[in-house]
Coordinates of C-alpha atoms and ligand atoms in Angstrom, one line a residue:
M1 CA -18.1 -19.3 9.9
P2 CA -18.1 -16.8 7.0
E3 CA -14.8 -15.5 6.0
P4 CA -13.9 -12.0 7.2
W5 CA -14.7 -9.1 4.8
W6 CA -11.1 -8.2 4.0
K7 CA -10.4 -11.6 2.3
S8 CA -12.9 -11.0 -0.5
A9 CA -12.3 -7.2 -0.6
V10 CA -10.4 -5.2 -3.2
V11 CA -8.7 -2.3 -1.5
Y12 CA -8.1 1.0 -3.3
Q13 CA -5.2 3.2 -2.0
I14 CA -5.9 6.9 -1.9
Y15 CA -2.9 9.3 -1.6
P16 CA -4.9 12.3 -0.3
R17 CA -2.6 15.0 -1.6
S18 CA -3.3 13.9 -5.1
F19 CA -6.7 12.4 -5.2
A20 CA -9.2 15.3 -5.4
D21 CA -9.2 18.9 -4.3
A22 CA -12.4 20.4 -2.9
N23 CA -11.1 23.7 -1.7
G24 CA -9.1 24.6 -4.8
D25 CA -5.7 25.1 -3.3
G26 CA -3.9 22.6 -5.5
V27 CA -3.6 19.9 -2.9
G28 CA -6.1 17.2 -2.5
D29 CA -8.2 17.0 0.7
L30 CA -10.6 14.8 2.7
E31 CA -13.7 16.6 1.3
G32 CA -12.4 15.9 -2.2
I33 CA -12.3 12.2 -1.4
R34 CA -15.8 12.3 0.0
R35 CA -17.2 13.9 -3.1
H36 CA -15.8 11.1 -5.3
L37 CA -17.0 8.2 -3.2
D38 CA -19.8 7.5 -5.7
H39 CA -17.2 7.1 -8.5
L40 CA -15.4 4.5 -6.4
V41 CA -18.7 2.7 -5.7
W42 CA -19.4 2.7 -9.5
L43 CA -15.9 1.3 -10.1
G44 CA -16.7 -1.5 -7.6
V45 CA -13.9 -1.4 -5.0
D46 CA -14.8 -2.5 -1.4
A47 CA -12.4 -0.7 0.8
L48 CA -10.2 2.5 0.9
W49 CA -6.8 2.8 2.4
L50 CA -6.0 6.5 3.0
S51 CA -2.3 7.4 3.1
P52 CA -1.6 9.8 6.0
F53 CA -3.6 13.0 6.5
Y54 CA -2.5 13.7 10.1
R55 CA -0.9 16.9 11.2
S56 CA 2.5 17.0 9.6
P57 CA 5.2 19.4 8.6
M58 CA 5.3 17.3 5.4
A59 CA 9.0 16.6 5.3
D60 CA 7.9 13.2 4.0
F61 CA 4.5 14.4 2.8
G62 CA 2.6 13.1 5.9
Y63 CA 4.7 10.1 6.8
D64 CA 6.2 12.4 9.4
V65 CA 3.4 12.7 11.9
A66 CA 3.2 15.6 14.3
D67 CA -0.1 14.5 15.9
Y68 CA -1.6 11.0 15.4
C69 CA -4.9 12.3 16.6
D70 CA -5.6 15.2 14.4
V71 CA -6.1 16.1 10.7
D72 CA -3.6 18.5 9.0
P73 CA -5.4 21.7 8.1
L74 CA -4.3 21.2 4.5
F75 CA -6.6 18.1 4.3
G76 CA -9.4 19.5 6.5
T77 CA -10.6 18.7 10.0
L78 CA -11.5 15.8 12.2
E79 CA -15.2 16.5 11.3
D80 CA -14.3 16.1 7.7
F81 CA -12.7 12.8 8.5
D82 CA -15.8 11.6 10.4
R83 CA -18.0 12.7 7.6
L84 CA -15.9 10.8 5.1
V85 CA -15.9 7.6 7.2
A86 CA -19.7 7.9 7.7
D87 CA -20.4 8.5 4.0
A88 CA -18.1 5.7 3.0
H89 CA -19.7 3.3 5.4
Q90 CA -23.1 4.3 4.2
R91 CA -22.0 3.2 0.7
G92 CA -20.7 -0.1 1.9
L93 CA -17.0 1.0 1.7
K94 CA -14.6 0.1 4.5
V95 CA -11.9 2.6 5.5
L96 CA -8.3 1.7 6.4
V97 CA -6.0 4.4 7.6
D98 CA -2.2 4.6 7.4
W99 CA -0.5 4.2 10.8
V100 CA 3.1 5.3 11.1
P101 CA 4.5 3.6 14.2
N102 CA 8.2 3.5 13.5
H103 CA 8.9 7.2 13.7
S104 CA 7.1 10.5 14.4
S105 CA 7.9 13.9 13.1
D106 CA 10.6 15.8 14.8
R107 CA 7.9 18.4 15.4
H108 CA 5.7 16.0 17.4
A109 CA 5.3 17.3 20.9
W110 CA 6.9 14.0 22.2
F111 CA 10.1 14.6 20.3
E112 CA 10.2 18.3 21.1
D113 CA 9.9 17.4 24.7
A114 CA 12.5 14.6 24.4
R115 CA 14.9 16.8 22.6
A116 CA 14.6 19.6 25.1
S117 CA 16.8 18.0 27.7
R118 CA 18.4 14.7 28.7
E119 CA 16.3 14.8 31.8
S120 CA 13.0 15.0 30.0
D121 CA 10.6 12.2 30.9
K122 CA 10.0 11.8 27.1
R123 CA 13.8 11.5 26.4
D124 CA 13.7 7.7 26.3
W125 CA 10.7 7.7 23.9
Y126 CA 13.3 8.0 21.1
V127 CA 16.6 6.3 20.5
W128 CA 19.5 8.3 21.8
V129 CA 23.2 7.2 21.8
D130 CA 26.3 8.8 23.3
G131 CA 29.2 9.7 21.1
T132 CA 31.1 12.6 19.6
P133 CA 29.8 14.8 16.7
D134 CA 32.5 13.6 14.3
A135 CA 31.5 9.9 14.3
P136 CA 28.0 8.5 14.1
P137 CA 27.4 5.5 16.4
N138 CA 27.5 2.9 13.6
N139 CA 27.3 2.5 9.8
W140 CA 23.5 2.5 9.4
K141 CA 22.3 4.7 6.5
A142 CA 19.1 6.6 6.2
A143 CA 16.6 5.2 3.7
F144 CA 16.1 7.8 1.0
S145 CA 19.7 9.0 0.6
Q146 CA 21.3 5.6 1.2
V147 CA 24.5 7.5 2.0
D148 CA 23.7 9.8 4.8
P149 CA 23.9 8.3 8.3
A150 CA 20.7 7.2 10.0
W151 CA 21.8 9.3 13.0
T152 CA 21.7 13.1 13.7
W153 CA 23.8 14.8 16.3
D154 CA 21.8 16.9 18.7
E155 CA 24.1 19.8 19.5
A156 CA 22.1 21.1 22.5
T157 CA 22.0 17.9 24.4
G158 CA 25.2 16.2 23.0
Q159 CA 23.8 12.9 21.8
W160 CA 22.9 11.2 18.5
Y161 CA 19.3 10.2 17.7
L162 CA 18.3 7.5 15.3
H163 CA 16.2 7.9 12.1
L164 CA 15.9 5.1 9.6
F165 CA 14.3 7.7 7.3
L166 CA 14.8 11.5 7.3
P167 CA 16.3 13.5 10.2
E168 CA 12.8 15.0 10.5
Q169 CA 11.5 11.4 11.3
P170 CA 13.1 10.3 14.6
D171 CA 12.5 6.6 15.4
L172 CA 10.4 5.9 18.4
N173 CA 11.9 3.7 21.1
W174 CA 9.6 0.6 21.0
R175 CA 11.5 -0.9 23.9
N176 CA 9.9 1.7 26.1
P177 CA 6.5 0.5 27.5
A178 CA 5.3 4.1 27.7
V179 CA 5.7 4.3 23.9
V180 CA 3.8 1.1 23.4
D181 CA 0.9 2.4 25.5
A182 CA 0.9 5.8 23.8
M183 CA 0.9 4.3 20.3
H184 CA -1.9 1.8 21.3
D185 CA -3.9 4.9 22.3
T186 CA -3.4 6.3 18.8
L187 CA -4.8 3.0 17.4
R188 CA -7.8 3.3 19.8
F189 CA -8.4 6.9 18.7
C190 CA -9.0 5.7 15.1
L191 CA -10.8 2.5 16.0
D192 CA -13.2 4.5 18.2
R193 CA -13.9 6.8 15.3
G194 CA -15.0 3.7 13.3
V195 CA -12.1 2.9 11.0
D196 CA -12.0 -0.7 9.8
G197 CA -8.3 -1.2 10.0
F198 CA -4.8 0.0 9.4
R199 CA -2.1 -0.1 6.9
M200 CA 1.0 -0.2 9.1
D201 CA 4.0 1.6 7.9
V202 CA 7.4 -0.1 8.0
V203 CA 6.0 -2.3 10.8
H204 CA 8.8 -4.9 10.6
A205 CA 11.4 -2.3 11.7
L206 CA 10.1 -1.2 15.1
V207 CA 12.6 -2.6 17.5
K208 CA 16.3 -2.3 16.7
R209 CA 19.1 -4.7 17.6
E210 CA 20.6 -4.1 21.0
G211 CA 24.0 -2.5 20.9
F212 CA 23.3 -1.1 17.4
P213 CA 25.9 -3.2 15.6
D214 CA 27.5 -2.3 12.2
V215 CA 25.9 -4.3 9.4
D216 CA 26.9 -5.4 5.9
D217 CA 24.0 -3.8 4.0
P218 CA 23.7 -0.5 6.0
W219 CA 20.5 0.9 4.6
L220 CA 18.2 -2.1 4.1
S221 CA 19.6 -4.9 6.3
T222 CA 17.2 -6.7 8.7
D223 CA 20.4 -7.3 10.8
R224 CA 19.6 -3.9 12.3
L225 CA 16.4 -5.2 13.7
D226 CA 15.3 -7.2 16.7
E227 CA 12.7 -9.3 14.9
H228 CA 11.7 -11.3 18.0
A229 CA 10.8 -8.2 20.0
T230 CA 9.0 -6.6 16.9
H231 CA 6.9 -9.7 16.5
E232 CA 5.9 -9.4 20.2
R233 CA 4.9 -5.8 19.6
I234 CA 2.8 -6.8 16.6
R235 CA 1.0 -9.4 18.6
G236 CA 0.1 -6.6 21.0
F237 CA -1.5 -4.6 18.0
R238 CA -3.4 -7.7 17.0
R239 CA -4.8 -8.2 20.5
L240 CA -6.0 -4.6 20.5
L241 CA -7.6 -4.9 17.1
D242 CA -9.3 -8.2 18.0
S243 CA -10.8 -6.6 21.2
Y244 CA -13.0 -4.4 18.9
P245 CA -16.1 -5.8 17.2
G246 CA -16.4 -6.0 13.4
D247 CA -13.3 -7.7 12.0
R248 CA -11.0 -4.7 12.2
T249 CA -8.0 -5.6 10.0
S250 CA -4.3 -4.8 9.5
V251 CA -2.0 -4.9 6.5
G252 CA 1.7 -4.5 7.2
E253 CA 4.3 -2.9 5.1
V254 CA 7.0 -5.4 5.7
F255 CA 9.7 -4.2 3.3
I256 CA 11.8 -7.3 3.2
L257 CA 12.2 -8.8 -0.2
S258 CA 11.9 -12.4 0.9
T259 CA 8.5 -14.1 0.8
A260 CA 9.6 -16.5 3.5
K261 CA 10.3 -13.6 5.9
V262 CA 7.1 -11.8 5.0
A263 CA 5.2 -15.0 5.9
E264 CA 6.5 -14.7 9.5
Y265 CA 4.6 -11.5 10.1
Y266 CA 1.3 -13.4 10.0
G267 CA 2.6 -15.2 13.1
R268 CA 0.3 -18.1 14.0
G269 CA -2.7 -16.1 13.1
D270 CA -1.9 -13.8 15.9
E271 CA 0.1 -11.1 14.1
L272 CA -0.9 -9.1 11.0
H273 CA -4.0 -10.1 9.1
M274 CA -2.3 -9.3 5.8
V275 CA 1.2 -8.4 4.8
F276 CA 2.4 -6.8 1.6
N277 CA 4.7 -9.1 -0.3
F278 CA 6.8 -6.9 -2.6
P279 CA 8.9 -9.3 -4.7
P280 CA 6.1 -9.6 -7.3
L281 CA 6.0 -5.8 -7.6
Y282 CA 9.7 -5.9 -8.5
A283 CA 9.3 -8.8 -10.9
K284 CA 9.6 -8.3 -14.6
W285 CA 6.5 -8.7 -16.8
E286 CA 7.5 -12.3 -17.8
A287 CA 5.5 -15.4 -17.3
A288 CA 8.4 -17.4 -15.7
A289 CA 9.2 -14.6 -13.2
W290 CA 5.6 -14.3 -12.2
R291 CA 5.1 -18.1 -11.9
K292 CA 8.0 -18.2 -9.6
R293 CA 6.7 -15.4 -7.4
I294 CA 3.2 -17.0 -7.2
D295 CA 4.7 -20.4 -6.3
R296 CA 6.8 -18.8 -3.5
V297 CA 3.6 -17.3 -2.1
V298 CA 1.8 -20.7 -2.3
E299 CA 4.8 -22.5 -0.7
E300 CA 5.2 -20.1 2.2
F301 CA 1.7 -18.9 2.9
D302 CA -0.6 -21.9 2.3
P303 CA 0.9 -24.2 5.0
I304 CA 0.4 -21.5 7.7
G305 CA -3.0 -20.4 6.4
A306 CA -1.7 -16.9 5.6
W307 CA -3.9 -14.9 3.3
P308 CA -1.9 -13.3 0.4
T309 CA -2.0 -9.7 -0.9
W310 CA -1.1 -8.5 -4.4
V311 CA 0.0 -5.1 -5.4
L312 CA 1.5 -3.6 -8.6
S313 CA 1.7 0.1 -7.9
N314 CA 1.7 2.4 -4.9
H315 CA 2.9 5.8 -3.8
D316 CA 6.5 4.6 -3.4
N317 CA 7.2 3.0 -6.8
P318 CA 6.9 3.9 -10.4
R319 CA 3.5 2.9 -11.8
H320 CA 3.3 -0.5 -13.4
A321 CA 1.8 0.8 -16.7
G322 CA 5.1 2.7 -17.1
R323 CA 7.3 -0.1 -15.8
Y324 CA 5.8 -2.7 -18.1
G325 CA 5.9 -0.2 -21.0
T326 CA 2.6 -0.6 -22.8
E327 CA -1.1 -0.3 -22.1
G328 CA -1.7 -3.8 -23.4
R329 CA 0.6 -5.2 -20.7
A330 CA -0.9 -3.0 -18.1
R331 CA -4.3 -4.4 -19.0
A332 CA -3.2 -8.0 -18.9
A333 CA -1.6 -7.2 -15.5
A334 CA -4.9 -6.0 -14.2
V335 CA -6.5 -9.3 -15.1
L336 CA -3.7 -11.1 -13.2
L337 CA -3.8 -8.8 -10.2
L338 CA -7.6 -9.2 -9.8
T339 CA -7.7 -12.9 -10.2
L340 CA -4.9 -14.3 -8.1
R341 CA -5.7 -15.8 -4.7
G342 CA -5.6 -13.0 -2.1
T343 CA -6.6 -9.4 -1.5
P344 CA -5.6 -7.1 -4.3
F345 CA -4.5 -3.5 -3.6
L346 CA -5.1 -0.9 -6.3
Y347 CA -3.3 2.4 -6.4
Q348 CA -5.4 5.5 -7.3
G349 CA -5.1 6.1 -11.1
E350 CA -4.0 2.7 -12.1
E351 CA -7.7 2.1 -13.1
L352 CA -7.1 5.0 -15.6
G353 CA -4.0 3.3 -17.0
L354 CA -1.9 6.3 -15.8
T355 CA 1.9 6.4 -16.1
D356 CA 4.1 8.6 -13.9
A357 CA 4.3 12.3 -14.5
V358 CA 7.5 13.7 -15.8
I359 CA 8.8 16.1 -13.1
P360 CA 11.0 18.9 -14.2
P361 CA 13.9 19.5 -11.8
E362 CA 12.5 22.8 -10.4
R363 CA 9.3 20.9 -9.4
V364 CA 10.9 18.0 -7.6
V365 CA 9.7 18.0 -4.0
D366 CA 10.1 14.4 -2.6
P367 CA 13.5 13.6 -1.1
G368 CA 12.9 10.0 -2.1
G369 CA 12.4 10.7 -5.8
R370 CA 8.8 9.4 -5.9
D371 CA 7.0 12.5 -7.2
G372 CA 6.1 10.9 -10.6
T373 CA 3.8 8.3 -9.2
R374 CA 2.1 10.8 -7.0
A375 CA 0.9 13.1 -9.7
P376 CA -2.7 14.4 -9.2
I377 CA -5.6 12.4 -10.6
P378 CA -7.2 14.0 -13.7
W379 CA -10.9 13.9 -13.2
T380 CA -11.9 15.7 -16.4
G381 CA -10.5 16.6 -19.8
T382 CA -10.6 20.4 -19.1
P383 CA -7.3 22.2 -18.5
D384 CA -7.7 22.1 -14.7
H385 CA -8.8 18.5 -14.8
G386 CA -11.5 19.1 -12.2
W387 CA -9.0 20.6 -9.7
G388 CA -9.8 24.3 -9.8
P389 CA -7.7 27.4 -10.4
A390 CA -4.5 26.8 -8.4
E391 CA -1.6 24.9 -10.0
P392 CA -1.6 21.5 -8.4
W393 CA 1.3 20.6 -6.1
L394 CA 2.8 18.3 -8.8
P395 CA 2.5 18.2 -12.6
W396 CA -0.2 16.2 -14.4
P397 CA 0.5 12.7 -15.6
P398 CA 0.9 12.2 -19.3
D399 CA -2.1 12.3 -21.7
A400 CA -4.4 13.8 -19.0
E401 CA -6.6 15.3 -21.8
T402 CA -7.8 11.8 -22.6
R403 CA -6.6 9.7 -19.7
N404 CA -9.0 11.1 -17.1
A405 CA -12.0 9.7 -15.2
E406 CA -14.6 11.6 -17.2
S407 CA -13.4 10.7 -20.7
E408 CA -12.8 7.0 -19.7
R409 CA -16.2 6.7 -18.1
V410 CA -18.0 7.3 -21.4
D411 CA -15.6 5.0 -23.4
P412 CA -16.5 1.3 -22.9
S413 CA -13.1 0.3 -24.4
S414 CA -11.2 2.3 -21.7
V415 CA -8.9 0.8 -19.0
L416 CA -11.4 2.2 -16.5
H417 CA -14.1 0.0 -17.9
L418 CA -11.8 -3.0 -17.9
Y419 CA -11.2 -2.6 -14.2
R420 CA -14.9 -2.2 -13.6
R421 CA -15.7 -5.4 -15.5
L422 CA -13.0 -7.3 -13.6
L423 CA -14.3 -6.0 -10.3
A424 CA -17.8 -7.0 -11.2
A425 CA -16.6 -10.5 -12.3
R426 CA -14.9 -10.9 -8.9
H427 CA -18.0 -9.9 -7.1
G428 CA -20.0 -12.4 -9.1
S429 CA -17.7 -15.3 -8.4
P430 CA -16.9 -16.8 -5.0
A431 CA -14.1 -18.8 -6.7
L432 CA -12.4 -15.6 -7.7
Q433 CA -12.8 -14.0 -4.3
L434 CA -12.0 -16.9 -2.0
G435 CA -11.3 -20.0 -4.1
T436 CA -8.3 -22.2 -4.4
W437 CA -5.6 -21.5 -7.0
A438 CA -4.2 -24.2 -9.2
P439 CA -1.9 -23.9 -12.2
R440 CA -3.0 -25.4 -15.6
P441 CA -0.7 -26.4 -18.5
S442 CA 0.7 -23.1 -19.8
A443 CA 2.3 -22.2 -23.1
D444 CA 5.8 -20.6 -23.1
G445 CA 5.5 -17.0 -22.1
A446 CA 1.9 -17.4 -20.8
L447 CA 0.2 -18.5 -17.6
A448 CA -3.0 -20.5 -17.1
Y449 CA -4.7 -21.2 -13.8
E450 CA -8.0 -22.1 -12.3
R451 CA -9.8 -20.8 -9.3
T452 CA -12.4 -23.0 -7.6
L453 CA -14.8 -22.8 -4.7
G454 CA -17.5 -25.5 -4.4
D455 CA -19.3 -25.5 -7.7
D456 CA -18.0 -22.2 -8.8
R457 CA -15.0 -22.2 -11.2
R458 CA -13.1 -19.7 -13.3
A459 CA -10.0 -20.1 -15.5
V460 CA -7.6 -17.3 -16.2
V461 CA -5.2 -17.2 -19.1
V462 CA -2.5 -14.5 -19.4
N463 CA -0.2 -13.9 -22.4
F464 CA 2.9 -12.1 -21.2
T465 CA 4.3 -11.7 -24.7
E466 CA 3.6 -9.7 -27.9
A467 CA 3.1 -12.8 -30.0
P468 CA -0.1 -14.8 -30.1
V469 CA -0.1 -18.1 -28.2
E470 CA -2.1 -21.3 -28.4
M471 CA -3.2 -22.3 -24.9
P472 CA -6.1 -24.7 -24.7
V473 CA -7.7 -25.1 -21.3
E474 CA -9.4 -28.4 -20.5
G475 CA -13.2 -28.1 -20.6
E476 CA -15.5 -25.7 -22.4
W477 CA -15.3 -22.0 -21.5
T478 CA -16.8 -18.7 -22.3
I479 CA -14.8 -15.5 -22.3
E480 CA -16.2 -13.5 -19.3
V481 CA -13.6 -10.6 -19.3
A482 CA -11.0 -9.8 -21.9
S483 CA -8.1 -7.4 -21.2
D484 CA -8.7 -5.8 -24.7
G485 CA -12.5 -6.3 -24.5
A486 CA -12.4 -8.7 -27.5
G487 CA -14.8 -11.6 -27.7
E488 CA -16.5 -11.2 -24.3
G489 CA -19.4 -13.7 -24.2
D490 CA -17.9 -15.8 -27.0
P491 CA -16.5 -19.4 -26.5
Y492 CA -12.8 -19.6 -25.7
R493 CA -11.1 -21.2 -28.7
G494 CA -7.8 -22.0 -27.0
A495 CA -5.7 -19.0 -28.3
L496 CA -4.7 -15.6 -27.0
G497 CA -3.8 -12.5 -28.9
P498 CA -0.7 -10.4 -28.2
D499 CA -0.6 -9.2 -24.5
Q500 CA -4.1 -10.6 -24.0
A501 CA -5.5 -11.9 -20.8
L502 CA -8.9 -13.5 -20.2
V503 CA -11.1 -14.5 -17.4
L504 CA -13.1 -17.6 -18.5
R505 CA -16.2 -19.1 -17.0
P506 CA -17.5 -22.6 -17.6
R507 CA -19.8 -22.8 -20.6
F508 CA -22.3 -25.1 -19.0
Ligands
GLC1 C1 6.9 3.8 4.0 C2 6.0 4.6 3.2 C3 6.8 5.7 2.6 C4 7.5 6.5 3.6 C5 8.3 5.7 4.6 C6 8.6 6.4 5.8 O1 7.8 3.1 3.3 O2 5.3 3.9 2.3 O3 6.1 6.5 1.7 O4 8.3 7.5 3.1 O5 7.5 4.5 5.0 O6 7.5 6.6 6.6

């Protein structure tokens, strides 16, 4: 049986507010995405993951959903969405949408109804607890502030409601079968419109521990969660996805910094198709740290047949080009990201080598401090960077006059062209897409490994340091892609320059 498409795919995350603006209001929109599909095809990605574009009061910029079955007017209309999916499919691009099941907006009709009275038949769709206004029910803290309680007192009806995130994001009660049914309907709504899968937001946190006990680590602890019941709910999502034709897929945001725990969310092939594993994202740019993270994935995932994912940047974390500190390292990291075993997730703008925007205090909008990574994508070198007359909702990232899609496209030595060559190399190599991963003897501060599938082989060598290293790899190899573009097509002579990473193909 051929492997499903999502194993060999490279997924490109689009944060719609910041990708491209078609109507000139300073906020990106669905039509803006549609108009740039050809660029993404030129780049060579296989699938798009769209961060939320649903109706939302935007307390958490769309991760507070007021209607799971409609598009926020800021982003366009359902017709725009259908057109985007159709045009993406026509170009061979799959489309994943973000699904936010843990909480809705406090302006969702369900919560407005629930909040109206204790007798509302939607009351039990959310998590309400008796008490007095002076003392929240337990010590759980809300995610962004880490000090505010995860509970808000509702004056009118005299109970506390739970929100692991903002007060504007009340947690749904996943113990209530009516919630399960209603949320399954929201999945069906998207599946029926032809989406190829979902990125599932904080999906490990759906069901909370009975009795809501105090915990030691009150804002992150999994002790707050009923994992057993959550796994059961996830199996329900999987059954629903599997009932549709065409290998619909799921990738779960399981924000638990333990690769062993992350592995559990693949179930026995009956839970999530893929799960984000964040420990590598938080690892330093050091060979030993990365080797350890890779080994943990191999140890935990291989025995259960779980397909790994790799990600360096997203809308919640500072971009890796900034974290690692230099463009040379960011280039080497791109080689690593796109040659490990598993599905890589790119975040819009990393292919331009972007770093985070500097946000002056008066322009801060995100309660979670994540504005810098969400800066608008510069498409051109002109002052409006292809966005039109309105000031965009966030400042531009650094060096946008030169670090923009148009300028980098005409410069073969750009980061953009490196990503394009790496994506082409992946497409040309079954070993890179689906092959085994095996470490090879590595110099200090560097990493060598081989990918193999049948007759197809590639070797990858990555220098994590600023000093040159000697690192012969058994066999005779040609440099297929070099992070700095140097020597492509030449024989590999067993040495790497500072910060250099190479994809090697057998010479004969
Ligand atoms: C996830 C999202 C993040 C959002 C949060 C609450 O962590 O990635 O952006 O704020 O969930 O929905």
